[in-house]
PDB file of C-alpha atoms in Angstrom:
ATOM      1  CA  UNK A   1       0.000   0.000   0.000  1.00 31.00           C
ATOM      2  CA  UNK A   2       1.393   3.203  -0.850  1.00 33.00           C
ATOM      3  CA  UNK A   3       2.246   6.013   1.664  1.00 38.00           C
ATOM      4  CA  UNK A   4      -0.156   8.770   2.564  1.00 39.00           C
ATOM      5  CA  UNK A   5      -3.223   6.345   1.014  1.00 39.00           C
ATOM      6  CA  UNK A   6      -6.452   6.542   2.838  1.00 40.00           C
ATOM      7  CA  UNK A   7      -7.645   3.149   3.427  1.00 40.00           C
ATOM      8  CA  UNK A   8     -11.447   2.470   3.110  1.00 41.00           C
ATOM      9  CA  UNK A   9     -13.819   0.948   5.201  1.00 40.00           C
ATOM     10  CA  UNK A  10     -17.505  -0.165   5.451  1.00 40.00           C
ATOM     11  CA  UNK A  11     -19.346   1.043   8.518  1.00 40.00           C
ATOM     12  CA  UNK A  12     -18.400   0.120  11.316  1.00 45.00           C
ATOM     13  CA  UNK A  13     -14.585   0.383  10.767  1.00 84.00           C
ATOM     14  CA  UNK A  14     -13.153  -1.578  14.057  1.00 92.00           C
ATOM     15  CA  UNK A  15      -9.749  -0.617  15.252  1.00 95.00           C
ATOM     16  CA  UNK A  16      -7.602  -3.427  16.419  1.00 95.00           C
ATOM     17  CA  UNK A  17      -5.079  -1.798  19.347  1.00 97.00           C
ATOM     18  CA  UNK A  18      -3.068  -3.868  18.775  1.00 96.00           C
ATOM     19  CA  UNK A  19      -2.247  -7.687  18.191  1.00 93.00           C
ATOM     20  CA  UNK A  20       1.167  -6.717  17.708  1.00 94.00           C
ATOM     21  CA  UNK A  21       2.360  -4.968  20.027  1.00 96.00           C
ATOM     22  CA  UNK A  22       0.753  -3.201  23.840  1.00 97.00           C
ATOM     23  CA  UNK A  23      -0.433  -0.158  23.210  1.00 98.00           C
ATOM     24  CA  UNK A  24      -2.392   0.838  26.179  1.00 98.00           C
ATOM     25  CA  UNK A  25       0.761  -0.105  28.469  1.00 98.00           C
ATOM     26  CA  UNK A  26       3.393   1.388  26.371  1.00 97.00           C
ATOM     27  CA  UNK A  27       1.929   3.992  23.659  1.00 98.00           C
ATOM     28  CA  UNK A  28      -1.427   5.510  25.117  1.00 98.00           C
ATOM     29  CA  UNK A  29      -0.241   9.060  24.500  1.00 97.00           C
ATOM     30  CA  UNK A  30       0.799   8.578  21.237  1.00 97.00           C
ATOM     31  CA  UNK A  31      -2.616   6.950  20.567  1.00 97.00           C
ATOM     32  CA  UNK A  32      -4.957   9.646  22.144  1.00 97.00           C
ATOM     33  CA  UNK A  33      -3.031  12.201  20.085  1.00 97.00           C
ATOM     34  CA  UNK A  34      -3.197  10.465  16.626  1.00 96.00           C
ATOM     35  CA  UNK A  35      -7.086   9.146  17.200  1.00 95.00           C
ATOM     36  CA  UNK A  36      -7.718  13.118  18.039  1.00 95.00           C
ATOM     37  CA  UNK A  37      -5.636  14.293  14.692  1.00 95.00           C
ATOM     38  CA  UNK A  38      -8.441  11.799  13.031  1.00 94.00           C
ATOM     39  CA  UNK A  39      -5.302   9.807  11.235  1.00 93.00           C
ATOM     40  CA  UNK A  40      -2.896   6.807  12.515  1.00 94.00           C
ATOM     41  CA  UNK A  41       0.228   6.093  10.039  1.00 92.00           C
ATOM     42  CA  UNK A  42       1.275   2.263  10.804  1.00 90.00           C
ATOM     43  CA  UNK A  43       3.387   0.564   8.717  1.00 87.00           C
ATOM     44  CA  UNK A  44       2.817  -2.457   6.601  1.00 86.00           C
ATOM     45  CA  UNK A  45       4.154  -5.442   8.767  1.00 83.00           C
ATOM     46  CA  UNK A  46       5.365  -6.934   5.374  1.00 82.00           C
ATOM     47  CA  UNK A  47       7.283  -4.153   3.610  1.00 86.00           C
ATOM     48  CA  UNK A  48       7.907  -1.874   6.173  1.00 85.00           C
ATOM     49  CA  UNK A  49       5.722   1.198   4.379  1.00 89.00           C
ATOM     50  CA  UNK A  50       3.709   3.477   6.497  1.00 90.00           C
ATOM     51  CA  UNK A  51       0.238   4.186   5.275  1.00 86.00           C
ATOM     52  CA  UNK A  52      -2.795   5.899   6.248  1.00 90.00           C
ATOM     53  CA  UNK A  53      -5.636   5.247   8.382  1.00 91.00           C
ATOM     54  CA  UNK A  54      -8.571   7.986   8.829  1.00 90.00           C
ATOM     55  CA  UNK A  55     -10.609   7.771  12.509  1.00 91.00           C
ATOM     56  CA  UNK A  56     -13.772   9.185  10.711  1.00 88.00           C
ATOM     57  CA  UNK A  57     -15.696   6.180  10.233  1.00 87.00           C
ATOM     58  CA  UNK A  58     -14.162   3.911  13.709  1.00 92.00           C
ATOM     59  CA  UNK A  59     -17.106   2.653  15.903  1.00 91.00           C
ATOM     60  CA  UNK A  60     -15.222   0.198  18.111  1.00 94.00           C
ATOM     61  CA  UNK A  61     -12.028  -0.237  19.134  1.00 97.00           C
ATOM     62  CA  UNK A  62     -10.449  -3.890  20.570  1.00 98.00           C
ATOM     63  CA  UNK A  63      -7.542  -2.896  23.441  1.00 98.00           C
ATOM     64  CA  UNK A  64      -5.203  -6.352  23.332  1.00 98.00           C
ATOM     65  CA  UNK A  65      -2.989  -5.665  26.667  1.00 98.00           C
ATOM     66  CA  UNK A  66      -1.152  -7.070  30.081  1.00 98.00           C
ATOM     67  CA  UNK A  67      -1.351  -3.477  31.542  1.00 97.00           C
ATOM     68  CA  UNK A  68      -4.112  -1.052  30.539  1.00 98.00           C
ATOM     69  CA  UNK A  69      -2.978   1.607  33.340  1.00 98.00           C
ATOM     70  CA  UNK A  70      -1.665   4.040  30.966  1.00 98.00           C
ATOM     71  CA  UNK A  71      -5.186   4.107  28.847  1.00 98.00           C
ATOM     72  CA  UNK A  72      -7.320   4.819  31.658  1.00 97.00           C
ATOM     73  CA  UNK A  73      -7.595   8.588  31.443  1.00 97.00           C
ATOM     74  CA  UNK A  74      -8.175   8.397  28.354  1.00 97.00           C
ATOM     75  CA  UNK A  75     -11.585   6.294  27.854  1.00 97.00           C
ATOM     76  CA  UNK A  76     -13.365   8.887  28.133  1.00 95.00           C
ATOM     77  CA  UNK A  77     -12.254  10.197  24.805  1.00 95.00           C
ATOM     78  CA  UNK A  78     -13.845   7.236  23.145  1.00 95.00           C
ATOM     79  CA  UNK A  79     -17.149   7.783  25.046  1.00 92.00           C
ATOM     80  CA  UNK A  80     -17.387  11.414  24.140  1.00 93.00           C
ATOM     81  CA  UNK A  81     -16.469  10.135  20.860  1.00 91.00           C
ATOM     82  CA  UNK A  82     -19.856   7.439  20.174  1.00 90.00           C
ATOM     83  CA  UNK A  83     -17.018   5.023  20.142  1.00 94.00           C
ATOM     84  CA  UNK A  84     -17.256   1.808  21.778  1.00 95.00           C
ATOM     85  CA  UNK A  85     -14.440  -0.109  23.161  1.00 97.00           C
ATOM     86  CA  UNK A  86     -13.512  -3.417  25.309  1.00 98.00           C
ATOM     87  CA  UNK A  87     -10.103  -4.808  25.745  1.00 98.00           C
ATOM     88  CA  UNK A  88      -8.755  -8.560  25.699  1.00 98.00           C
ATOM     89  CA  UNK A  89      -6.598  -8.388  28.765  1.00 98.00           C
ATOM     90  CA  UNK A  90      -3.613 -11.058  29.270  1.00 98.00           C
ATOM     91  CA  UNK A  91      -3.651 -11.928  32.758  1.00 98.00           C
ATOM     92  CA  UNK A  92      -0.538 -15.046  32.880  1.00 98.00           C
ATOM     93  CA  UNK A  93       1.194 -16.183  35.861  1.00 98.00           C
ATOM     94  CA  UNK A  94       4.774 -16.898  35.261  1.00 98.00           C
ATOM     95  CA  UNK A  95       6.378 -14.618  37.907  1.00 96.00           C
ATOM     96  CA  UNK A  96       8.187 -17.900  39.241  1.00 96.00           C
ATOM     97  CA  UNK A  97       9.441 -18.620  36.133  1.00 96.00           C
ATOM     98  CA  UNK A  98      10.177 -14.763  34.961  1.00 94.00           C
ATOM     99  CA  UNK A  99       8.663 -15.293  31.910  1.00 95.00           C
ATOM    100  CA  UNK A 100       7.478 -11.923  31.142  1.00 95.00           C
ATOM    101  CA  UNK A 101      10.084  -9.754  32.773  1.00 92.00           C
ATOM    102  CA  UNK A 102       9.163  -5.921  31.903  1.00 94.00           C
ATOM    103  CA  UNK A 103       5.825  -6.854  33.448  1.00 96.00           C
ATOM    104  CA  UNK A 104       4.343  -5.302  36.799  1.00 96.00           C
ATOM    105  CA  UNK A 105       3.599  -7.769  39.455  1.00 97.00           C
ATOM    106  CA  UNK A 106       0.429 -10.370  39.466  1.00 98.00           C
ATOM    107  CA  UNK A 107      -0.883  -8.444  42.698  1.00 98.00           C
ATOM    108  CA  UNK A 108      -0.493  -4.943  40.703  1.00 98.00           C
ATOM    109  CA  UNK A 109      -1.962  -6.355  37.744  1.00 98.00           C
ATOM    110  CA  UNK A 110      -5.367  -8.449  39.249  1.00 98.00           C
ATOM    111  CA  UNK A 111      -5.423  -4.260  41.065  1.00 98.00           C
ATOM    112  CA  UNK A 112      -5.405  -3.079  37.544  1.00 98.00           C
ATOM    113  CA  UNK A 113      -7.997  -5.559  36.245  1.00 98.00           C
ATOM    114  CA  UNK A 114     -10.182  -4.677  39.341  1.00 98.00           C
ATOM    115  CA  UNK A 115      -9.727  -0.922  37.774  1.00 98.00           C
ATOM    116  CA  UNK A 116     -10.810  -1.419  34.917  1.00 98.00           C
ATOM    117  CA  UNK A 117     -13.932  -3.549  34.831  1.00 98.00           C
ATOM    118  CA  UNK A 118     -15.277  -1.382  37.437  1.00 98.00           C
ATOM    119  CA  UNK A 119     -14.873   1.450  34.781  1.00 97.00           C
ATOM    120  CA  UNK A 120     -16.303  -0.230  32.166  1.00 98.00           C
ATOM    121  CA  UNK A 121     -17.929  -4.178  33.302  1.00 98.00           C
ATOM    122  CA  UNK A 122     -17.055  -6.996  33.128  1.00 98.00           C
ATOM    123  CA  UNK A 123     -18.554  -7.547  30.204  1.00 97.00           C
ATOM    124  CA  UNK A 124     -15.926  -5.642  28.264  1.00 98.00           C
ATOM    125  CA  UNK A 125     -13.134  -7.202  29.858  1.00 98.00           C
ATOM    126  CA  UNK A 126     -11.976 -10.492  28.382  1.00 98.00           C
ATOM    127  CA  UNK A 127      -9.767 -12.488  30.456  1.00 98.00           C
ATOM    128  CA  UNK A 128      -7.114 -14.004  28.526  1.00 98.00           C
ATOM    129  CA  UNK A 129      -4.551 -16.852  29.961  1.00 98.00           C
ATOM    130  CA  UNK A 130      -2.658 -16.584  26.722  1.00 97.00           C
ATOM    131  CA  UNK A 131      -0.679 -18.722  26.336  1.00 97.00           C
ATOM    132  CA  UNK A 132      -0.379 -21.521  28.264  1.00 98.00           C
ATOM    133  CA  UNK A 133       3.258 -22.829  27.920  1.00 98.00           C
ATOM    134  CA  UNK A 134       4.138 -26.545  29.176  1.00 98.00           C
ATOM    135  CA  UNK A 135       7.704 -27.108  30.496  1.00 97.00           C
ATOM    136  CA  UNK A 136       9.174 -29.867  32.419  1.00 93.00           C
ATOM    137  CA  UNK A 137       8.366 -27.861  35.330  1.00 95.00           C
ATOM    138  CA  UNK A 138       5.758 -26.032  34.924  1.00 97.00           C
ATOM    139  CA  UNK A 139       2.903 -28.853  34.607  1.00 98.00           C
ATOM    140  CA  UNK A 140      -1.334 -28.411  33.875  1.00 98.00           C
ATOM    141  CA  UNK A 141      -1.348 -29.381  37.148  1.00 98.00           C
ATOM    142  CA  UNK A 142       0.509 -26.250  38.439  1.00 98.00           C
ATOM    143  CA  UNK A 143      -1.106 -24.682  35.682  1.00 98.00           C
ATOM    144  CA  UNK A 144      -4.556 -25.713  36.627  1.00 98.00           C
ATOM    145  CA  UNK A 145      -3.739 -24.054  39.828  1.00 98.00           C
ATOM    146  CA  UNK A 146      -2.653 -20.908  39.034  1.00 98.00           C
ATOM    147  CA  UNK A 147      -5.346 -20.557  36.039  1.00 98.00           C
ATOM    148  CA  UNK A 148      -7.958 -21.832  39.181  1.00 98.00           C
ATOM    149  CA  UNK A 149      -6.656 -19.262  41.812  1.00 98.00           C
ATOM    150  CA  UNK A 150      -6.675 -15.958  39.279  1.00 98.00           C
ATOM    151  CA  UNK A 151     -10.656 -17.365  38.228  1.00 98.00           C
ATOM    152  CA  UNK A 152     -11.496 -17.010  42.094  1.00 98.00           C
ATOM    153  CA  UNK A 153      -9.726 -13.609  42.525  1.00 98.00           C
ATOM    154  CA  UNK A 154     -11.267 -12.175  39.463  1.00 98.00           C
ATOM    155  CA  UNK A 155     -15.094 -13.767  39.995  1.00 98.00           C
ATOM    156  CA  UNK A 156     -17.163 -10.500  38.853  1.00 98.00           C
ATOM    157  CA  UNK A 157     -14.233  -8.977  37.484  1.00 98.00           C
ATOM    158  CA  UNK A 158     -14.991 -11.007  33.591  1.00 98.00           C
ATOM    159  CA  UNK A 159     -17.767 -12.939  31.680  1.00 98.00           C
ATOM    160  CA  UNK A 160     -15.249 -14.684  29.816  1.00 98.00           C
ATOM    161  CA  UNK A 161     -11.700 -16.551  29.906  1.00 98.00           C
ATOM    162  CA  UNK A 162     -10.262 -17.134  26.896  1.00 98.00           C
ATOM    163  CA  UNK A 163      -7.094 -19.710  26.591  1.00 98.00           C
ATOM    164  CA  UNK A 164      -4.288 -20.769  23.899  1.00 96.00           C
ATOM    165  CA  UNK A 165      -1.215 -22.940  24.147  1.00 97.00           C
ATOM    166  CA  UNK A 166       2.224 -21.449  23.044  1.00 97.00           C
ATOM    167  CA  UNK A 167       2.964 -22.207  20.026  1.00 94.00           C
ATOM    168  CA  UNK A 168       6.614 -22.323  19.759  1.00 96.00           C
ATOM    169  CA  UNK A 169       8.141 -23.896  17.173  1.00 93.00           C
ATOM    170  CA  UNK A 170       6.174 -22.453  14.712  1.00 92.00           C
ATOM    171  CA  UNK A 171       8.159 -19.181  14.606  1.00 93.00           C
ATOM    172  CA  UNK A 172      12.197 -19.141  14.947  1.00 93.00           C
ATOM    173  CA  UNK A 173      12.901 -16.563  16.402  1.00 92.00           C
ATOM    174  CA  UNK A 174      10.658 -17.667  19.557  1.00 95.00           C
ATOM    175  CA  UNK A 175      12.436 -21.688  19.065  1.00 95.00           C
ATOM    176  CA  UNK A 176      15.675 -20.164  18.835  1.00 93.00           C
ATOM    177  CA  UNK A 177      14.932 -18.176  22.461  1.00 93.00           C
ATOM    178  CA  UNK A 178      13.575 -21.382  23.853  1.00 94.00           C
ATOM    179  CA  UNK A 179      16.689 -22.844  23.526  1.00 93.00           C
ATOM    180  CA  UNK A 180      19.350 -20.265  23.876  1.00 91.00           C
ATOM    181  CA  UNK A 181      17.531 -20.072  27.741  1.00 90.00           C
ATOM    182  CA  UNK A 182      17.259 -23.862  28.093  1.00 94.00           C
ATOM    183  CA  UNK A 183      13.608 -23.814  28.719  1.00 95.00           C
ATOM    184  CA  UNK A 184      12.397 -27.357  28.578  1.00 95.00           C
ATOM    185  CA  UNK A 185       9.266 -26.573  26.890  1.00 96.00           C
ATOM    186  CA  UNK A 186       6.666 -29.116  25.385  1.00 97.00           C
ATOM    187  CA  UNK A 187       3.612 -29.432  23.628  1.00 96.00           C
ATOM    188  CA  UNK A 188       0.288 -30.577  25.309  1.00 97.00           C
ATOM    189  CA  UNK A 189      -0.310 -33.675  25.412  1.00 97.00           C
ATOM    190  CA  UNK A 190      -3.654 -35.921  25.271  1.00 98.00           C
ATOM    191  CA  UNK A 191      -3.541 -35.924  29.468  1.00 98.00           C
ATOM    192  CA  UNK A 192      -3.026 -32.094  29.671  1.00 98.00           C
ATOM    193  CA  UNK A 193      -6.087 -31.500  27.408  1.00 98.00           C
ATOM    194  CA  UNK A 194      -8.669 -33.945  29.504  1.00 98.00           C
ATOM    195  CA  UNK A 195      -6.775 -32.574  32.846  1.00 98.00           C
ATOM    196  CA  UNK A 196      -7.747 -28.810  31.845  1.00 98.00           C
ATOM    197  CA  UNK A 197     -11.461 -29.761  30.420  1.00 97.00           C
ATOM    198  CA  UNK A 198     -12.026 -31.305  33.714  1.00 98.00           C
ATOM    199  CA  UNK A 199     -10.593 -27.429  35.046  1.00 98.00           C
ATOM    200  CA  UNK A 200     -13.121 -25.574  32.652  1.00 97.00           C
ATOM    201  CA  UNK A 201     -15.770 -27.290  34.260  1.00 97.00           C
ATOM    202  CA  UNK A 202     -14.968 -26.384  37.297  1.00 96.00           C
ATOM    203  CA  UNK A 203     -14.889 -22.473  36.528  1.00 96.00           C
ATOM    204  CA  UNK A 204     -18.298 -22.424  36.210  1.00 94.00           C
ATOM    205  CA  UNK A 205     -18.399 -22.194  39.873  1.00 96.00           C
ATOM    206  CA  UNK A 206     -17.319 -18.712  39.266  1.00 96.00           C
ATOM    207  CA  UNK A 207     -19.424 -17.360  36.209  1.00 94.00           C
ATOM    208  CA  UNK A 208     -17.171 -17.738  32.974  1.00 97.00           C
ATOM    209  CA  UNK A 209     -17.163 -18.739  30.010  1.00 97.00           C
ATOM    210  CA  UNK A 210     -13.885 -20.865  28.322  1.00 98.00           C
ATOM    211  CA  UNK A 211     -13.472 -20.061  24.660  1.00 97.00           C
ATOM    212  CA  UNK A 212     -10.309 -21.200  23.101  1.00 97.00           C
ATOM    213  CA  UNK A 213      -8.199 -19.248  20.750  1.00 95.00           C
ATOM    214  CA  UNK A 214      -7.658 -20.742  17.330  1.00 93.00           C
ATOM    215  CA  UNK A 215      -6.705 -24.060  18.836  1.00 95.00           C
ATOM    216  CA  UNK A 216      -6.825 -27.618  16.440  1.00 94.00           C
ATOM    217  CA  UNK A 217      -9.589 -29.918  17.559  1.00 95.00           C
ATOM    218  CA  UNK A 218      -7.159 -32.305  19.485  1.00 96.00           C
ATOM    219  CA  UNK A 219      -6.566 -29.260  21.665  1.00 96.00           C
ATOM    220  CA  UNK A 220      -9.955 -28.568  23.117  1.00 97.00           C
ATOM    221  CA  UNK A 221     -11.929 -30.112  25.776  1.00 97.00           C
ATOM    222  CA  UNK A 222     -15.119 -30.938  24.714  1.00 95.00           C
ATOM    223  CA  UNK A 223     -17.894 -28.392  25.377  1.00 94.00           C
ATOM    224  CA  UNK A 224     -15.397 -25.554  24.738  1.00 96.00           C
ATOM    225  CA  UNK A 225     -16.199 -23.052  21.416  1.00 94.00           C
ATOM    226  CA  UNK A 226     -14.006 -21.266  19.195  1.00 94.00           C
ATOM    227  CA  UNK A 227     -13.587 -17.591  20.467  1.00 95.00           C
ATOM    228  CA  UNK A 228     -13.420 -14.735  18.658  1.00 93.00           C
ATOM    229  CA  UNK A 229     -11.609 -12.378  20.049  1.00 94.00           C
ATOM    230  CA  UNK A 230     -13.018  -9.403  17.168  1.00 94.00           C
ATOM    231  CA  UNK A 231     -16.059 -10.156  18.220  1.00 93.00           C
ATOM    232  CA  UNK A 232     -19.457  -9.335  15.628  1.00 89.00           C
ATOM    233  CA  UNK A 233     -21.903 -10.605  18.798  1.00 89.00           C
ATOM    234  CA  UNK A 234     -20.545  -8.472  21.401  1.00 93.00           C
ATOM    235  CA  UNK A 235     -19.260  -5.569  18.921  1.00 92.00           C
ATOM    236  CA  UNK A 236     -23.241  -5.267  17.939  1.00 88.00           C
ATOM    237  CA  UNK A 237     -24.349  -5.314  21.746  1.00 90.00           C
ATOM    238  CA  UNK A 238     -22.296  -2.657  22.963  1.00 92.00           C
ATOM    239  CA  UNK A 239     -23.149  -0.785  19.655  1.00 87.00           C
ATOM    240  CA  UNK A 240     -26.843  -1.930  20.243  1.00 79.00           C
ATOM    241  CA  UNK A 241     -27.386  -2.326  16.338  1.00 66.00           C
ATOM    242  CA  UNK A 242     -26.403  -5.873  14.843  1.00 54.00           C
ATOM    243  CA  UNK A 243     -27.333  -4.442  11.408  1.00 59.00           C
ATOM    244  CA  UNK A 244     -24.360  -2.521  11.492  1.00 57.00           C
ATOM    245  CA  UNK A 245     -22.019  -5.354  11.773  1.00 60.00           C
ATOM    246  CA  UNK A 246     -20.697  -7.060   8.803  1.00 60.00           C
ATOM    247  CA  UNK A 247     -19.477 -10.478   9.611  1.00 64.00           C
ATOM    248  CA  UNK A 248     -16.453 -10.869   7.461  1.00 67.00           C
ATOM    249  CA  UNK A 249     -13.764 -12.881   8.253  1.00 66.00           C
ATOM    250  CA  UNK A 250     -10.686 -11.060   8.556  1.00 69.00           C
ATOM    251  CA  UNK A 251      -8.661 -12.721   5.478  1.00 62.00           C
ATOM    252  CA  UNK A 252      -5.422 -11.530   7.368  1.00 67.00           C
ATOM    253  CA  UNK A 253      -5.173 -13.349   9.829  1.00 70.00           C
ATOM    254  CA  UNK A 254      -4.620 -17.774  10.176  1.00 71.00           C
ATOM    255  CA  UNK A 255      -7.004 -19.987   8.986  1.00 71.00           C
ATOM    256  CA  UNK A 256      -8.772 -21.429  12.027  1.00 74.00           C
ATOM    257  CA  UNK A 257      -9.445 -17.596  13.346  1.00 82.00           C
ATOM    258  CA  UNK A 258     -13.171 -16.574  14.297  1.00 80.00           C
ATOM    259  CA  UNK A 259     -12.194 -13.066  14.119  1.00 90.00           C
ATOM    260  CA  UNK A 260     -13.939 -10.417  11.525  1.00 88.00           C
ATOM    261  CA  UNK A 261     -12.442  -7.648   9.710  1.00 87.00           C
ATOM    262  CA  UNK A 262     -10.324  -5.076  11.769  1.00 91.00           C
ATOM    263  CA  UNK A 263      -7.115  -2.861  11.075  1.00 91.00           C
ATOM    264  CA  UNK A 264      -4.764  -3.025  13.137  1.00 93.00           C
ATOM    265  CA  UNK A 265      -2.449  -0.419  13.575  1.00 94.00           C
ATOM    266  CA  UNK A 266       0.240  -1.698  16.044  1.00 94.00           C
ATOM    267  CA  UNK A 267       3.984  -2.107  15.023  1.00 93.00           C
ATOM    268  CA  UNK A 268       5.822  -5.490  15.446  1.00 92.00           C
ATOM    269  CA  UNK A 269       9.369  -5.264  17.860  1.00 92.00           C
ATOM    270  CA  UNK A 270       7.767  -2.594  19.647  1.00 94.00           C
ATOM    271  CA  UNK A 271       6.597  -4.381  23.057  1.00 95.00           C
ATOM    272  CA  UNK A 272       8.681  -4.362  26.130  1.00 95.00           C
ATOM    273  CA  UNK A 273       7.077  -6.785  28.324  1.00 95.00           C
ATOM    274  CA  UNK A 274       9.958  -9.068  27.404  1.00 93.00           C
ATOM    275  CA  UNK A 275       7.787 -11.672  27.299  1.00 95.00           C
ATOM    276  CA  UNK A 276      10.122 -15.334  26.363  1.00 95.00           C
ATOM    277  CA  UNK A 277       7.379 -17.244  24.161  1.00 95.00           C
ATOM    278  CA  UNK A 278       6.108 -13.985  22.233  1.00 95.00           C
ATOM    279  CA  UNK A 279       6.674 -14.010  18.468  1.00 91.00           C
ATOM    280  CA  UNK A 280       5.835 -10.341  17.550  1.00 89.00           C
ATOM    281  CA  UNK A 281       8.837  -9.167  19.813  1.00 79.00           C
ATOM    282  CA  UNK A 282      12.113  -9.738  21.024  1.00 67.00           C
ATOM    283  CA  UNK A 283      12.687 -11.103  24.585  1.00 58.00           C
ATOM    284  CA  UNK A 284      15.719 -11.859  26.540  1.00 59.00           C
ATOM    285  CA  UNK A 285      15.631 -13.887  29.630  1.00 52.00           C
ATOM    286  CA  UNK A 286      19.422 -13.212  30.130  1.00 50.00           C
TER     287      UNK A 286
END
């Protein structure tokens, strides 16, 4: 796409903030003041380019995130705005294992969950235990834990929990940093997947839904749907107008993804969460 070209949209145009990188934690100024100039310039993830994308016709914008604390005095912008919003909030616990170093703590982040679905409900607040990674160490059992104590702490807090396994050695670059730190990782087996259905029926106990995120059938419990994490259903509730949603899938992104159309205007090697299993960022452990 060429520079300086505005891209079109059909009502509503959704804003995806962003899959790539955190832009509430790390870029909420920057955001505010390019939504009020009514034009973001992200660059094509593929070539590099920078191009052109007009605010006039946005209706809803999805916050991805592991610390929204930055964006908070800022929602009201949105709000003033007609815009809608919710976020898909990564609450992990791997402070044992350090692996997401530039993050605050797990008591300062359940305090900033707390935040913000008394803000805005629960309802636009999706938990997200994304991803689960598998080591030697770290079993579903201690996983099943930890998953089972942040589901009692944040009862009221969501409607939904939303879970993936890591993916590693699908991208290189997140392999290659698996190694170089001698993390024993491992896929999930048959045993881990009947050991976290009999988990997700547990959390019921405490309100939620379990969607998975674009996981292959041998990965889900039974009883668990496909999520979709640009949501058309909860988009045209908050909007209160389901006519105004079309339900396209978003050709962008893999093939087993529920999610409809959205641009998103993050930037890949931008996040500094230092997070070890993320592919769309570097990480050091040491």
């Amino acid at each position: 796409m060429s520079q300086n070209r505005p891209v079109s949209s059909s009502f509503p145009f959704i804003l995806s903030a962003s899959r790539r990188t955190d832009i509430p934690a790390f870029y909420a100024k920057q955001f505010i003041r390019d939504f009020r100039s009514g034009t973001f310039t992200p660059k094509n993830p593929f070539n590099g380019k920078p191009y052109t994308v007009h605010t006039d016709n946005v209706k809803c914008i999805v916050f991805w995130t592991k610390n929204p604390d930055p964006i908070l005095p800022y929602l009201k912008t949105f709000t003033d705005n007609d815009i809608t919003f919710y976020f898909q909030y990564s609450l992990n616990n791997y402070e044992k294992e350090k692996y997401e170093q530039g993050l605050p703590n797990l008591e300062h982040r359940l305090n900033s969950f707390y935040r913000l679905s008394e803000k805005i409900g629960p309802e636009r607040v999706i938990w997200r235990y994304d991803p689960i990674l598998l080591t030697n160490d770290l079993t579903i059992e201690k996983t099943a834990d930890r998953i089972r104590f942040l589901a009692e702490r944040l009862q009221g807090y969501t409607r939904k929990l939303v879970y993936s396994f890591a993916r590693i050695d699908e991208y290189k670059k997140v392999l290659s940093r698996m190694n170089k730190n001698e993390i024993a990782w491992r896929k999930p087996q048959p045993a881990d997947i009947t050991h976290l259905g009999k988990l997700f029926k547990e959390l019921t106990q405490f309100k939620l839904e379990v969607n998975h995120c674009c996981e292959p059938p041998e990965r889900v419990p039974t009883g668990i749907h496909h999520n979709k994490c640009i949501d058309p259903d909860l988009i045209s509730s908050l909007l209160k107008n389901i006519s105004l949603i079309p339900k396209l899938k978003d050709p962008g992104q893999r093939n087993g993804c529920g999610c409809i159309q959205s641009k998103d205007i993050g930037a890949y090697n931008s996040c500094h969460h230092r997070c070890v299993y993320c592919y769309a960022g570097f990480a050091k452990l040491k």
